[in-house]
XYZ file of C-alpha atoms in Angstrom:
778
model
C 51.707 102.742 134.222
C 52.972 102.207 138.389
C 54.550 99.135 137.354
C 57.063 100.809 134.667
C 57.861 103.518 137.209
C 58.175 100.823 139.924
C 60.569 98.597 137.586
C 62.456 101.685 136.334
C 63.195 102.428 140.203
C 64.404 98.764 140.768
C 66.997 99.017 137.946
C 68.101 102.423 139.098
C 68.381 100.798 142.514
C 70.057 97.427 141.662
C 72.786 99.443 139.586
C 71.537 99.115 136.200
C 71.639 101.790 133.951
C 68.968 102.328 131.156
C 70.310 102.671 127.982
C 70.318 106.361 126.781
C 68.062 107.248 123.843
C 70.043 108.386 120.816
C 68.653 111.300 118.486
C 67.056 110.174 115.601
C 67.723 111.320 111.875
C 64.723 110.635 109.707
C 65.233 110.892 106.133
C 62.613 111.184 103.530
C 63.007 111.639 99.856
C 63.878 109.778 96.435
C 66.650 107.504 95.303
C 69.531 110.238 95.425
C 69.218 109.644 99.392
C 67.888 106.020 99.442
C 69.441 102.806 100.976
C 70.594 100.470 98.029
C 71.451 96.456 97.870
C 74.805 96.127 98.641
C 75.898 92.803 96.859
C 76.832 93.217 93.090
C 75.724 96.741 92.771
C 77.730 100.022 92.768
C 74.554 101.759 93.393
C 74.397 104.320 96.557
C 72.235 106.781 97.910
C 73.836 110.061 99.732
C 71.524 109.330 102.907
C 72.849 105.530 103.017
C 76.338 106.658 103.653
C 75.662 109.687 105.924
C 75.890 107.806 109.100
C 79.734 107.007 108.904
C 80.176 111.058 109.074
C 77.873 111.181 112.243
C 78.613 110.484 115.810
C 77.334 107.246 117.800
C 74.664 109.299 119.102
C 72.509 109.585 116.138
C 70.600 106.861 114.776
C 69.658 107.410 111.192
C 65.933 106.045 109.996
C 66.145 106.252 105.990
C 62.822 106.118 104.425
C 63.351 107.614 101.456
C 62.622 105.127 98.545
C 63.656 105.213 94.788
C 61.134 106.914 92.560
C 59.157 108.651 94.891
C 57.820 112.258 94.701
C 56.575 114.330 97.244
C 52.959 113.307 96.549
C 53.532 109.614 95.857
C 55.476 109.273 99.544
C 52.349 110.635 100.840
C 49.501 108.530 98.850
C 51.543 105.247 99.957
C 51.443 106.416 103.298
C 55.129 106.366 103.808
C 54.928 110.086 105.598
C 52.291 108.201 107.807
C 54.869 105.429 108.857
C 57.191 108.257 110.051
C 54.795 110.451 111.798
C 53.758 107.404 113.728
C 57.762 106.986 114.742
C 58.342 110.445 115.604
C 59.208 112.119 118.829
C 60.281 115.352 120.254
C 64.002 115.962 119.410
C 64.660 113.949 116.130
C 65.407 115.432 112.782
C 63.500 115.058 109.277
C 65.749 115.719 106.417
C 63.424 116.443 103.489
C 64.267 116.049 100.094
C 62.590 115.758 96.970
C 61.966 117.196 93.274
C 63.527 114.504 91.027
C 60.242 112.586 90.576
C 57.778 115.645 91.190
C 58.514 116.920 87.722
C 57.751 114.041 86.031
C 54.477 115.630 84.492
C 53.527 112.585 82.363
C 52.944 110.163 85.135
C 49.794 111.238 87.261
C 50.719 109.238 90.311
C 53.836 111.469 90.931
C 53.557 114.635 89.424
C 53.717 117.203 91.841
C 53.621 120.999 90.704
C 55.862 122.759 92.060
C 53.637 125.590 93.227
C 50.711 123.865 94.303
C 51.283 120.250 95.441
C 54.995 120.138 95.813
C 54.653 123.164 98.109
C 51.741 122.347 99.854
C 53.301 118.894 100.552
C 56.459 120.587 101.998
C 54.321 122.705 103.986
C 52.657 119.322 105.330
C 56.035 117.748 106.040
C 56.880 120.619 108.208
C 54.010 121.210 110.129
C 53.679 117.628 110.881
C 57.136 117.271 112.115
C 56.841 120.305 114.403
C 53.674 118.722 115.771
C 55.045 116.129 117.349
C 58.495 118.577 118.354
C 60.926 117.256 115.656
C 63.034 119.486 113.806
C 62.368 119.562 109.944
C 65.048 120.275 107.624
C 64.465 121.110 104.340
C 66.884 119.972 101.186
C 67.047 121.355 98.064
C 67.149 118.628 95.180
C 70.580 117.276 94.461
C 71.983 118.125 91.171
C 71.546 115.438 88.088
C 74.959 115.550 86.104
C 74.358 117.500 82.553
C 76.463 119.347 80.502
C 75.948 121.287 77.152
C 78.321 120.843 74.359
C 80.518 123.553 74.941
C 80.589 121.502 78.337
C 78.611 124.564 80.550
C 76.848 123.208 83.475
C 72.808 122.612 82.555
C 70.456 122.909 85.363
C 67.420 120.408 84.836
C 65.311 121.516 88.082
C 63.209 124.286 87.008
C 61.258 126.080 89.699
C 61.657 123.229 92.348
C 64.850 124.272 94.555
C 63.240 127.908 94.472
C 60.213 126.868 96.307
C 62.459 124.628 98.752
C 64.019 127.976 99.736
C 61.157 130.223 100.034
C 59.365 127.637 102.071
C 62.493 127.743 104.175
C 62.445 131.280 104.300
C 58.735 131.781 105.473
C 58.234 129.093 107.489
C 61.822 129.588 109.611
C 63.017 126.163 108.453
C 66.905 125.110 108.406
C 68.162 124.716 105.143
C 70.493 122.534 103.370
C 70.943 123.891 99.871
C 72.462 120.769 98.381
C 70.846 121.898 94.593
C 73.581 124.816 94.947
C 76.593 122.811 96.696
C 76.276 119.767 94.487
C 76.260 121.955 91.249
C 79.431 123.270 92.328
C 81.082 119.851 93.107
C 80.078 118.255 89.804
C 81.497 121.286 87.687
C 85.049 121.198 90.039
C 85.337 117.475 88.769
C 84.332 118.453 85.231
C 82.502 116.689 82.064
C 84.859 113.923 81.925
C 85.937 113.370 86.399
C 81.851 114.136 87.172
C 81.345 110.575 85.579
C 82.986 108.643 88.454
C 80.344 110.420 90.741
C 77.244 108.592 89.095
C 76.564 105.182 87.154
C 79.035 105.423 84.272
C 79.158 101.685 84.098
C 80.328 99.325 81.202
C 78.896 96.069 80.671
C 80.344 93.008 82.614
C 81.840 94.825 85.851
C 78.523 94.332 88.342
C 76.302 91.506 88.445
C 73.146 94.042 88.987
C 74.115 95.966 86.119
C 75.600 93.165 83.927
C 74.683 95.094 80.983
C 76.097 98.087 82.049
C 74.374 101.303 82.269
C 74.824 105.119 81.549
C 72.839 107.122 84.643
C 73.642 110.854 85.616
C 71.249 110.818 88.519
C 72.204 108.024 90.781
C 75.303 108.332 92.557
C 78.311 105.662 92.887
C 79.671 105.012 96.451
C 82.371 107.869 95.884
C 79.514 110.510 94.682
C 77.237 109.518 97.330
C 79.959 109.975 100.414
C 80.847 113.426 98.967
C 77.441 114.699 98.670
C 76.929 113.526 102.190
C 80.088 115.265 102.978
C 78.137 118.502 101.320
C 75.619 118.087 103.728
C 77.866 117.661 107.043
C 79.714 120.999 105.554
C 76.233 122.682 105.356
C 75.276 121.645 108.602
C 78.540 122.887 110.365
C 78.294 126.108 108.662
C 74.736 126.886 109.324
C 74.906 124.765 113.131
C 72.549 122.346 111.857
C 72.381 119.643 114.399
C 76.461 120.407 113.853
C 76.903 118.423 117.595
C 76.103 115.147 116.142
C 79.065 115.364 113.285
C 81.673 112.920 113.633
C 85.013 114.290 114.550
C 88.016 112.516 112.522
C 90.908 110.651 114.113
C 92.540 114.132 113.465
C 90.842 116.115 116.320
C 91.510 119.410 114.636
C 88.875 118.080 111.271
C 85.260 116.316 111.205
C 85.272 112.755 109.329
C 83.373 114.971 106.007
C 86.574 117.299 105.459
C 88.974 114.052 105.091
C 89.770 113.553 101.807
C 87.580 111.162 99.155
C 89.233 108.894 97.060
C 88.027 107.131 93.806
C 88.315 103.252 93.238
C 88.380 101.403 89.798
C 86.504 98.541 89.068
C 87.018 96.322 85.895
C 84.898 93.858 83.651
C 84.585 90.380 84.836
C 86.282 89.063 81.455
C 89.741 87.203 82.224
C 92.446 86.795 80.026
C 95.010 83.983 81.416
C 98.877 84.753 80.438
C 99.326 80.722 79.878
C 96.974 81.196 76.973
C 99.275 83.489 75.729
C 102.442 81.274 75.409
C 103.759 82.029 79.022
C 105.198 79.482 81.089
C 105.985 79.161 84.917
C 109.107 77.333 84.776
C 111.452 80.211 86.229
C 113.293 80.009 82.683
C 111.642 81.019 79.841
C 111.403 84.826 79.457
C 107.481 85.867 79.608
C 107.823 89.109 78.940
C 106.057 88.879 75.308
C 103.521 86.485 76.662
C 102.541 88.655 78.940
C 102.446 91.903 77.561
C 100.261 90.289 74.962
C 98.145 89.304 77.299
C 97.736 92.633 78.831
C 97.271 94.015 75.128
C 94.649 91.429 74.630
C 92.458 92.241 77.616
C 92.748 95.998 76.510
C 91.633 95.738 73.216
C 88.688 94.008 74.769
C 87.740 96.887 76.305
C 89.736 95.672 79.658
C 89.104 93.037 82.439
C 91.512 91.189 84.267
C 94.556 89.642 83.535
C 95.686 86.552 85.382
C 98.938 85.190 86.323
C 98.323 82.142 87.817
C 100.307 80.261 90.603
C 104.165 79.347 89.792
C 107.680 80.868 88.975
C 107.574 83.622 86.347
C 110.707 85.137 84.699
C 109.919 88.351 83.036
C 111.712 91.635 81.418
C 109.168 94.766 81.408
C 105.868 94.949 81.944
C 103.894 97.751 80.260
C 100.063 98.214 81.878
C 97.070 99.480 79.942
C 93.975 101.167 80.507
C 90.794 99.304 81.816
C 92.973 96.137 82.940
C 93.818 94.644 86.259
C 96.713 92.697 86.549
C 95.778 89.944 89.220
C 97.766 87.591 90.791
C 97.277 84.112 92.429
C 98.188 82.533 95.569
C 101.957 81.545 94.905
C 102.751 83.500 92.198
C 106.125 84.950 91.968
C 107.182 87.478 89.004
C 110.531 87.599 88.876
C 112.213 90.616 86.953
C 114.976 89.139 84.913
C 118.544 90.272 86.238
C 119.785 90.975 82.672
C 120.057 94.262 82.443
C 119.979 94.699 78.847
C 116.284 93.880 79.079
C 115.348 96.967 80.503
C 116.332 99.917 77.582
C 117.034 103.746 78.481
C 113.933 105.629 78.650
C 112.484 109.166 79.198
C 111.893 109.166 82.933
C 112.564 111.227 86.025
C 114.662 110.966 89.178
C 114.452 112.866 92.691
C 111.934 114.876 90.867
C 114.051 115.888 87.674
C 113.499 114.751 84.279
C 116.124 112.240 83.370
C 116.923 109.251 81.327
C 116.615 105.691 83.116
C 116.489 102.374 82.632
C 112.906 101.023 81.708
C 110.869 100.262 85.132
C 110.234 96.715 85.642
C 106.212 98.050 85.987
C 105.188 101.310 83.689
C 101.953 102.780 83.282
C 101.740 106.212 81.606
C 98.644 108.238 80.581
C 96.153 105.656 81.458
C 92.940 105.152 83.177
C 91.749 102.644 85.548
C 94.332 100.108 86.339
C 95.014 97.705 88.668
C 97.778 95.586 90.288
C 95.691 93.285 92.706
C 95.701 89.586 94.370
C 98.442 87.685 96.617
C 101.489 87.513 94.218
C 105.017 88.701 94.625
C 107.147 91.127 92.411
C 110.820 90.358 92.707
C 112.783 93.351 91.110
C 115.999 91.631 91.372
C 117.212 94.782 92.812
C 120.874 93.231 93.816
C 121.825 92.793 90.082
C 121.534 97.153 89.802
C 122.220 98.554 93.226
C 125.700 99.662 94.655
C 126.631 98.438 97.781
C 128.815 99.454 100.295
C 131.025 97.248 102.009
C 130.648 98.384 105.504
C 127.040 97.452 105.775
C 127.929 93.636 105.280
C 130.083 90.832 106.922
C 133.234 89.970 105.161
C 131.947 86.755 104.171
C 128.642 88.025 102.971
C 131.008 90.992 100.859
C 133.369 88.427 99.556
C 130.318 86.643 98.366
C 128.325 89.611 96.640
C 131.748 90.965 94.667
C 132.212 87.197 93.186
C 128.978 87.490 91.396
C 130.949 90.382 88.729
C 130.754 93.998 89.060
C 133.743 96.201 89.933
C 134.723 97.721 92.914
C 135.965 101.212 93.932
C 139.791 101.999 94.447
C 139.491 102.143 98.022
C 137.711 98.774 97.889
C 134.653 100.300 100.193
C 131.677 100.092 97.599
C 130.415 97.721 94.950
C 129.088 98.588 91.521
C 127.365 96.601 88.951
C 129.668 97.369 86.037
C 132.145 99.874 84.996
C 129.770 102.093 83.324
C 127.484 102.204 86.695
C 130.871 102.988 88.781
C 131.501 105.883 85.789
C 128.197 107.304 86.706
C 128.596 107.528 89.968
C 131.960 109.006 89.678
C 130.704 111.978 87.876
C 127.506 111.855 89.637
C 125.491 112.464 86.518
C 121.937 111.298 87.480
C 120.870 111.210 83.509
C 119.419 114.519 83.720
C 117.778 115.491 80.326
C 119.336 118.738 79.377
C 118.840 120.430 76.348
C 120.571 118.937 73.137
C 120.843 115.555 75.032
C 119.431 112.135 73.962
C 118.951 109.273 75.532
C 121.892 107.492 73.233
C 123.864 109.975 74.998
C 123.884 107.761 78.599
C 124.409 104.465 77.065
C 127.617 104.147 78.735
C 126.456 104.888 82.264
C 123.084 103.283 81.676
C 123.595 100.705 84.461
C 124.086 103.622 86.580
C 121.096 104.644 85.978
C 118.762 101.922 87.718
C 114.671 101.909 87.633
C 112.427 101.955 89.893
C 110.529 99.227 90.364
C 106.899 100.414 89.455
C 106.441 103.940 87.759
C 102.993 105.194 87.053
C 102.579 108.718 85.519
C 100.069 110.994 84.885
C 97.402 108.058 85.647
C 93.930 108.773 87.025
C 92.270 105.880 89.178
C 94.813 103.589 90.407
C 94.382 100.119 92.800
C 97.381 98.710 94.297
C 95.824 95.840 96.443
C 97.395 92.958 98.506
C 100.742 92.377 96.215
C 104.392 92.459 97.946
C 106.859 93.823 96.063
C 110.777 93.168 97.179
C 114.364 93.618 96.111
C 113.394 96.971 94.169
C 116.566 98.138 91.596
C 115.343 102.095 93.005
C 112.479 103.494 94.710
C 109.797 100.289 94.996
C 106.375 102.330 94.053
C 106.947 105.862 92.167
C 103.987 107.348 91.420
C 104.055 110.776 89.582
C 101.206 113.392 88.819
C 98.624 111.034 89.038
C 95.046 111.165 91.005
C 92.442 108.866 92.806
C 95.128 106.356 93.956
C 94.506 103.780 96.197
C 97.092 101.067 97.887
C 95.860 98.654 100.334
C 97.331 95.706 102.049
C 100.243 96.200 99.784
C 104.105 94.577 101.133
C 107.346 95.897 100.467
C 110.237 93.843 101.568
C 113.870 95.537 100.444
C 117.063 94.696 102.602
C 117.758 97.029 105.241
C 120.989 98.318 103.123
C 119.303 98.544 99.946
C 120.200 102.418 98.339
C 117.192 104.500 97.104
C 114.754 101.851 97.968
C 111.907 103.989 98.926
C 108.935 101.740 99.571
C 106.161 104.542 98.333
C 106.991 107.929 96.413
C 103.898 110.122 96.027
C 105.122 112.574 93.918
C 102.622 115.440 92.618
C 99.713 113.204 93.412
C 96.376 114.060 94.672
C 93.141 112.170 96.499
C 95.305 109.142 97.841
C 94.852 106.437 100.602
C 97.397 104.219 101.586
C 95.862 101.379 104.213
C 97.284 98.830 105.641
C 100.176 97.878 104.261
C 103.727 96.797 105.527
C 106.953 98.499 104.145
C 110.242 96.992 105.271
C 113.232 98.684 103.535
C 116.197 100.561 102.938
C 115.332 103.943 102.647
C 112.329 106.378 103.145
C 109.062 104.434 103.870
C 105.798 106.342 103.309
C 107.284 109.770 101.341
C 105.863 112.892 99.907
C 107.325 114.349 97.091
C 106.491 116.693 94.453
C 109.560 117.694 92.257
C 113.103 119.127 92.953
C 113.929 123.079 92.796
C 113.311 125.113 89.688
C 111.560 122.389 87.984
C 109.214 121.399 90.657
C 108.455 124.706 91.239
C 107.983 125.399 87.355
C 105.535 122.312 87.505
C 103.872 123.372 90.128
C 101.848 120.580 91.613
C 101.789 120.274 95.019
C 101.070 116.648 96.429
C 97.817 117.181 98.539
C 94.756 115.055 99.637
C 96.264 112.115 100.970
C 95.228 109.894 103.683
C 97.836 107.196 105.391
C 96.473 104.812 108.018
C 96.740 101.273 109.439
C 100.307 101.216 108.430
C 103.279 99.334 109.664
C 106.914 100.464 108.225
C 109.632 98.811 109.965
C 113.537 99.271 108.701
C 113.238 102.734 106.729
C 115.125 106.409 107.016
C 111.685 107.494 108.127
C 108.230 106.138 108.797
C 106.346 109.143 107.221
C 108.166 111.324 105.231
C 107.653 114.227 103.539
C 110.940 115.760 101.198
C 112.952 116.367 100.401
C 111.908 117.040 96.924
C 109.201 119.228 97.856
C 109.390 122.071 95.526
C 105.938 122.082 93.932
C 104.633 122.074 97.825
C 102.742 119.311 99.805
C 99.058 120.176 101.832
C 96.426 118.759 103.330
C 97.879 115.274 104.204
C 96.562 112.896 107.292
C 98.592 110.295 108.709
C 97.067 107.987 111.426
C 97.536 104.854 113.077
C 100.709 103.520 111.957
C 103.252 101.833 113.758
C 107.146 102.756 112.977
C 109.404 99.626 113.981
C 112.973 100.480 114.134
C 112.899 102.778 111.216
C 115.785 105.837 111.697
C 113.353 108.789 112.092
C 109.546 108.117 112.869
C 107.990 111.358 111.405
C 110.364 112.678 109.080
C 110.115 116.689 107.232
C 113.080 117.409 105.329
C 113.758 120.022 102.933
C 116.654 122.440 102.276
C 117.414 126.117 100.602
C 116.668 125.821 96.910
C 113.990 123.479 97.036
C 111.228 126.526 97.463
C 107.758 124.818 97.574
C 105.096 125.338 100.701
C 104.438 122.278 103.269
C 101.522 123.245 105.262
C 98.454 121.637 106.906
C 99.958 118.412 107.949
C 98.412 115.978 110.401
C 99.336 112.833 112.367
C 97.683 111.128 114.853
C 97.995 107.893 117.101
C 101.000 107.081 115.940
C 103.454 103.988 117.708
C 107.251 104.162 117.550
C 109.633 101.445 118.805
C 113.596 101.723 118.540
C 113.979 104.731 116.598
C 117.984 105.594 116.238
C 117.442 109.135 115.729
C 114.689 111.281 116.202
C 111.184 110.404 116.938
C 109.362 113.546 115.213
C 112.013 115.846 113.064
C 111.721 118.879 111.367
C 115.204 119.871 109.219
C 115.473 122.588 106.973
C 119.279 121.701 106.424
C 118.892 118.461 104.618
C 122.256 117.296 103.581
C 121.324 113.812 101.145
C 122.688 111.685 104.018
C 121.347 108.646 106.091
C 119.750 110.621 109.095
C 122.068 108.631 111.684
C 125.403 108.639 111.176
C 127.789 105.231 111.128
C 129.790 104.202 114.017
C 132.746 107.022 114.050
C 131.027 109.201 111.464
C 131.592 112.842 112.232
C 129.539 115.348 110.915
C 129.564 119.099 111.072
C 126.546 121.645 111.716
C 125.586 123.673 108.791
C 126.659 127.119 108.258
C 124.296 129.373 109.887
C 123.226 132.769 108.000
C 120.629 134.653 107.103
C 119.847 134.786 103.593
C 117.387 136.588 101.550
C 113.827 135.300 100.816
C 112.926 133.893 97.383
C 110.897 131.520 95.479
C 113.643 129.139 96.684
C 112.861 129.490 100.103
C 111.206 126.454 101.592
C 108.347 127.174 103.601
C 107.204 124.527 106.312
C 104.443 125.389 108.370
C 100.921 124.297 110.377
C 101.410 120.886 111.619
C 99.295 119.201 113.948
C 100.679 116.155 115.715
C 98.662 114.404 118.184
C 98.825 110.771 120.291
C 102.327 110.145 119.847
C 103.798 107.292 121.607
C 107.679 106.516 121.484
C 109.881 103.467 123.193
C 113.202 104.339 122.221
C 114.958 106.843 120.574
C 117.525 109.299 120.422
C 115.773 112.329 120.773
C 111.754 113.008 121.036
C 111.442 116.190 118.607
C 114.023 117.921 116.668
C 112.730 121.181 114.947
C 115.522 122.968 112.887
C 114.840 126.274 110.530
C 116.420 128.244 108.778
C 117.034 131.758 110.266
C 114.860 133.763 107.054
C 112.273 131.252 107.352
C 111.628 129.554 110.841
C 109.465 126.351 111.065
C 105.903 127.766 112.331
C 102.907 126.866 114.107
C 103.412 123.412 114.639
C 101.161 122.030 117.577
C 101.831 118.652 119.586
C 99.446 117.087 121.613
C 99.752 114.223 124.086
C 103.071 112.631 123.547
C 104.676 110.321 125.626
C 108.188 109.369 124.903
C 111.324 107.459 126.293
C 114.360 108.620 124.857
C 117.961 109.477 124.712
C 117.388 113.054 124.619
C 114.613 115.772 124.959
C 113.207 118.491 122.516
C 115.516 120.758 120.618
C 113.503 123.745 118.731
C 115.896 125.875 116.378
C 114.773 128.677 113.900
C 111.084 127.798 115.268
C 108.217 130.022 115.795
C 104.744 129.101 117.337
C 105.314 125.807 118.857
C 102.917 124.511 121.309
C 103.754 121.417 123.273
C 100.483 120.094 125.369
C 100.379 117.058 127.460
C 103.747 115.863 127.084
C 105.428 112.894 129.207
C 109.168 112.629 128.667
C 111.291 109.793 130.262
C 115.162 111.017 128.635
C 118.327 109.264 129.837
C 119.813 113.099 129.560
C 118.207 115.780 130.699
C 121.194 118.310 130.286
C 118.988 120.033 128.988
C 115.462 118.082 128.846
C 114.597 121.226 126.095
C 116.860 123.302 124.205
C 115.662 126.275 122.371
C 117.597 128.452 120.444
C 116.569 131.530 118.099
C 113.089 130.889 118.159
C 110.116 132.646 119.649
C 106.465 131.765 121.049
C 107.201 128.435 122.140
C 104.826 127.031 124.704
C 104.514 124.094 127.204
C 101.130 123.194 128.615
C 101.462 120.285 131.073
C 104.819 119.134 130.535
C 105.922 116.374 132.774
C 109.222 113.689 132.735
C 110.463 111.460 134.551
C 112.653 112.267 138.020
C 116.387 113.036 137.179
C 117.385 116.141 138.644
C 119.478 118.348 136.030
C 119.145 121.263 133.608
C 115.639 121.400 132.740
C 116.164 123.890 129.973
C 118.153 125.694 127.992
C 117.581 128.745 125.886
C 119.875 130.270 123.948
C 120.392 133.270 121.060
C 119.213 136.798 120.769
C 116.323 136.596 118.225
C 113.478 137.361 120.910
C 113.544 133.732 122.703
C 110.286 133.625 124.337
C 109.246 130.748 126.345
C 105.915 129.830 128.515
C 105.372 126.904 130.507
C 102.600 126.640 132.069
C 101.171 123.224 134.570
C 104.892 121.976 134.498
C 105.658 119.645 136.724
C 108.600 120.566 138.510
C 108.831 118.851 141.990
C 111.711 116.849 141.450
C 113.581 119.692 140.350
C 113.446 122.214 143.279
C 115.889 124.229 143.656
C 118.751 122.398 141.300
C 116.475 123.587 138.263
C 118.122 125.962 136.133
C 116.504 128.379 133.174
C 119.270 130.223 130.601
C 119.254 132.789 128.530
C 122.356 133.120 126.959
C 124.528 134.340 130.151
C 121.033 135.689 131.227
C 118.020 134.490 133.057
C 115.589 132.590 130.241
C 112.041 134.783 129.700
C 110.227 132.142 131.382
C 106.710 132.121 133.112
C 105.905 129.622 135.311
C 102.348 129.351 136.782
């Protein structure tokens, strides 16, 4: 013992620090909690994924084992093994019940009021004898519904016994029995299958014959149940200090959205076997679609497009089919516009006639486009082109390919029909009485989005590249559980309406590791336009966008302007915006309606932003965000209108850790008089820009730890017709000039604390119209 003490003192004197002891969470229970093999196996226990939701201070030791009851866990010496490891301050999560009820198995059956009860009491007393903290967990629900769709509880007396012991012995309780039932019911009869092991044959090597299991969890189910445990830990303050805070400091990791990703049969169907040729000349539309249909008829699988150049017309996806592209495969969509018939579709949030998309999926489940291939949309054959966006030689070369030019020679269109459509501003809206044939004359104006996914569930887009799109590149509408991972979009910077990604009225979406370089918005959130969008009433919600780079685009991460169905619970983090016109862009206009709320952005890097780094604008004018050289733009007419369902709302934004090197303005906030932009929190901004901060018609805006390095500080901050604007720890590069300008008569109120005003001394001016600003300096 003395040697240990001396050795410890010696290490301290030499400057070595002993490793801190981690708090330990011991897990004892059955298969629903246990760790499972990873290779080729879809099954997971909730305890297996639990560590992902905890801080690094925690070490999880999962002793749960498949098939164990309280009785067999003790009989096999597993509890004795845990007891030998326990020390003061540890936590023990205790969850049994699934196997204790197996009355025909004498090795496992534990009657609820005797053996089961006594075993739980023993676990509690033994853990406390070591100074550990026992936590009782009621058994998690199995999935079972009756013929009418009502949930059926299969656990009998067991959950009640756990609750009684927790109350009698003053033990902390996590009622997973209750919360898991609610979660399963929320998913519904069909939707809840993805939480469990509903696996068709030939999907996984570990379950090659398939499985229909309503007890054990998929990865999605396990993380969802682990999050239920965390939620109750937070609610009841059960070791809540060990819950992991997400990259968004306002939210814990367990609170972020959960996204299910589909899986597919291993059966592979090559397009070559159905007559496709990779010579770049043969039109493979029929062959590729035949392959997809054959795969779907097989119950699904993988459709393989090997290396080569494959010319094709529109491709239509089918349920349970993964379209996989090999390295060095290019899928070239023909520039013959007649191959894309008019279909019922949508444009900018309204139902409209459009030419069929190069790739379409409607009303499907479990679909994927994966691999390393390139999908080329031949967009130059469709898109109008403005002369001032090309050099003279580029312009001459482009118009030589055919098409028509406007009378003023400023814009090229693909055909006379496309030009006519532009002059009438006819977007193909399907008004009552109109049919598709009524738009045939202007069909070339109704250019398609490259990938259109409508009313689909369980979508995976991974690894591929989409380039040169006719209009929006990836347009997903009213779809759920979407994973977009390592996808690239490459469109010319002048490509009109070539948004990289549009999520319209979608839910539970992951965008991860993508690269977008395009001519319009990068990651764009929509939910319908005006009355049609409000009537549909489906918000885009529960979206995570992370680890993504957006190069040229009108905006890096954008909400609007078609957001009439609302948007909420959106999380964007760890992204870089390089050369986007605006970085974080939130836009709307009167008439849209819709509520945009609970938006989180963190760890965003920006470089060379021509417009604002962060912009809130409720006067969106459907123009490029950065005026061209010499272009004059009038300020919007300011008037107060009545608040109606058509009044848009922006509120509850949390923006953290933004770094920008190069932008016209750091922050621009412009609400409308009858509905100010409200409750926006900015934390940790470091920005080198031309101008500083401007807030008009804003309320409850907080700036915390802000460093500005503007070239123009006249003024550094401009506030007009706003209220409750606060600055805490405001710093800037010295350049003596007016620090702040405050104008208007609508209760302008500003509070500045911790501001570094040393460089301004007596030269600082604070204005409120002709009077002194309502300004408090501490």
